[in-house]
Amino acid sequence: MTASNPVSLSRAEGTVLDALAKLKKRVNVIELVETLGLDQATIFGASTSLAEKDLISIRESEEKYARLTEEGMIRSKVGLPERIVIDYLVQKKGGNSEFDSLKHDLHLADDEATLALGWLKRKNWANTTKEAGKLYLRSTSKPQKGPDEEMITKLSTVSEITLSSLDQEQKIEAESLLKRNLIHVATRKSRTLEITDVGLEAVRRGVVVVEEVTQLTPDMIRSGEWKKAKFKTFDVSASAEPTFIAKYHPIVELIEEVREIFLELGFEEIKGNLVESAFWNFDALFQPQDHPAREMHDTFYLTSPSKAKLPDQSIVKRVAQTHEDGWETGSTGWGYRWSKDIARQVILRTHTTATTIKYLASHPNPPVKVFSIDRVYRNEKVNYKHLAEFHQIEGIIMDKDASLADLMGILKEFYNRLGFEKVRFWPSYFPYTEPSAEAVVYIERKNTGENGKESDVGRWLELGGMGIFRPEVTLPLGIKYPVLAWGQGLERLFMIRTEGVDIRTPYKNELNWLRTIPEMQ
Ligand code: PHE
């Protein structure tokens, strides 16, 4: 660059340089967005090229900033629960009232009321007494707007606050708002700019603004105009405002993916009832009536209706007899007295095998190749890896010469398509299949040790049950050919895919989590 030639810049570069020359101090790109009316990406791009010409200097750092969550946004309008209660108590109740009546008057939900009570005490705005078994609330002061409320109000107008701009006390407040899920904190790259002496000198001499071309058109190529044009450069590493586009819920995505695989493998989808008789869920599958899985701690029983219809008499009779002495299946049965009443109990299905077996009973002719992805219920204590309501994936194949080798082949293909390269089968047990097996897949994981060497810390994980339905299951239903079957939980697959996300998380509808979780496929 010679001293006599004015620098030529793009319009955005010129605007940014001008602004920096006037400000003569280090400024954040965010502030320039507001003052210049240019978007962040444009300023980022312009500043990168200005810095390359030594006209400005850039400093980059990570910056944490807080924004209101959805809940915070609502609270900024209606007030915190403790504020709603205290205002009503002081203004309408003379500072003293029974808590239940306040709760009723203000239409507070139980958890909201508990929250309000906790914070009223913590903030020393009110105290409680118990009289004749009733809880009374008495205000202790006329509470001023607290620093937490100030911060919420501020955030509702400025939309975000950088954490580094907060003093020690405000930081503590932010911490508490974070715990109450009223704000969330995110990190982004922050960039500050300052004009250099070279830049100041350039501005003093005057810069030439050259219009930049953002799009190359056929016309420009034909006329040769492109040779003279100055093309806009894009800084693809510039950070920009995150945008949250609409997308499917990750569980729905996974269901879709599994459905696609089944369809590609030539299966047809079936749907069945969530509410089913014990007959189809257990008896038809040769599970004895005193089987532990039927007990109250595993199965949800309905009290209304309390009795289900059973299928055709002849089917029921054959199933009953098979349980008792094996009927004509070649088995000796379980050797107990089968009860119709137990079979008529109404339950929420505990597995989708209830649906596939019922389907087979009404489609006894080969070939049958169907699948189901649907909800099942088990009376389980909910924790990070167990849900009481979840999904099962289930497939069956009935054909004249279907064999265990076919089942292993198709399952290997099925799991390969789901992304598991190594698949094995271990012997297992189910009351309705023989042989029975468990499909296990290898989960790859590598560890880099201190010496920089990679070691394999992957492991084999059981994914699902499989087998060939026993004659005690098929013959009483009039099914004459081998039935290959397998089933597994969908959420288990989800946990593997997400490397151990708490199984309850996808069902909490936490917007931030849903927005940031990567696509499943
Ligand atoms: N129903 C079994 C379960 O709920 C899975 C299974 C399906 C096993 C079909 C064998 C055959 O775990």
Coordinates of C-alpha atoms and ligand atoms in Angstrom, one line a residue, residues 281 285 287 350-354 356 376 378 390 392-396 407 428-433 435-438 463-469 483-489, ligand 1:
N281 CA -50.3 -60.6 26.5
L285 CA -47.6 -66.8 24.7
Q287 CA -46.7 -67.8 30.0
T350 CA -46.3 -55.1 28.7
H351 CA -44.8 -56.0 25.3
T352 CA -45.7 -55.7 21.7
T353 CA -45.5 -59.5 21.4
A354 CA -49.2 -59.3 22.5
T356 CA -47.9 -59.8 16.9
V376 CA -45.8 -50.6 26.1
R378 CA -44.6 -51.7 32.9
F390 CA -41.9 -46.7 26.7
Q392 CA -40.9 -51.5 21.8
I393 CA -39.7 -52.5 18.4
E394 CA -40.9 -55.9 17.3
G395 CA -40.7 -58.0 14.2
I396 CA -42.0 -61.4 13.1
L407 CA -33.5 -64.9 12.0
S428 CA -31.3 -66.7 26.4
Y429 CA -34.7 -67.7 27.7
F430 CA -38.3 -66.6 27.0
P431 CA -41.3 -68.8 27.9
Y432 CA -42.6 -68.5 24.3
T433 CA -39.6 -69.1 22.2
P435 CA -34.5 -71.7 20.9
S436 CA -34.3 -68.2 22.5
A437 CA -31.4 -65.8 22.1
E438 CA -30.3 -62.3 22.9
L463 CA -30.1 -55.1 22.8
G464 CA -33.1 -57.4 22.3
G465 CA -34.7 -60.8 22.7
M466 CA -35.4 -63.2 19.8
G467 CA -36.3 -66.7 19.1
I468 CA -38.7 -69.1 17.3
F469 CA -42.2 -69.4 18.8
V483 CA -42.4 -68.0 13.4
L484 CA -39.3 -66.0 13.9
A485 CA -39.7 -63.2 16.4
W486 CA -37.7 -60.5 18.1
G487 CA -38.3 -57.5 20.2
Q488 CA -36.5 -54.8 22.1
G489 CA -36.9 -51.4 23.7
Ligands
PHE1 N1 -41.2 -59.7 24.3 C1 -39.8 -59.7 24.7 C2 -39.6 -58.5 25.7 O1 -40.5 -57.8 26.0 C3 -38.9 -59.6 23.5 C4 -39.0 -60.8 22.6 C5 -39.9 -60.7 21.5 C6 -38.4 -62.0 22.8 C7 -40.0 -61.8 20.6 C8 -38.5 -63.0 22.0 C9 -39.3 -62.9 20.9 O2 -38.5 -58.3 26.1

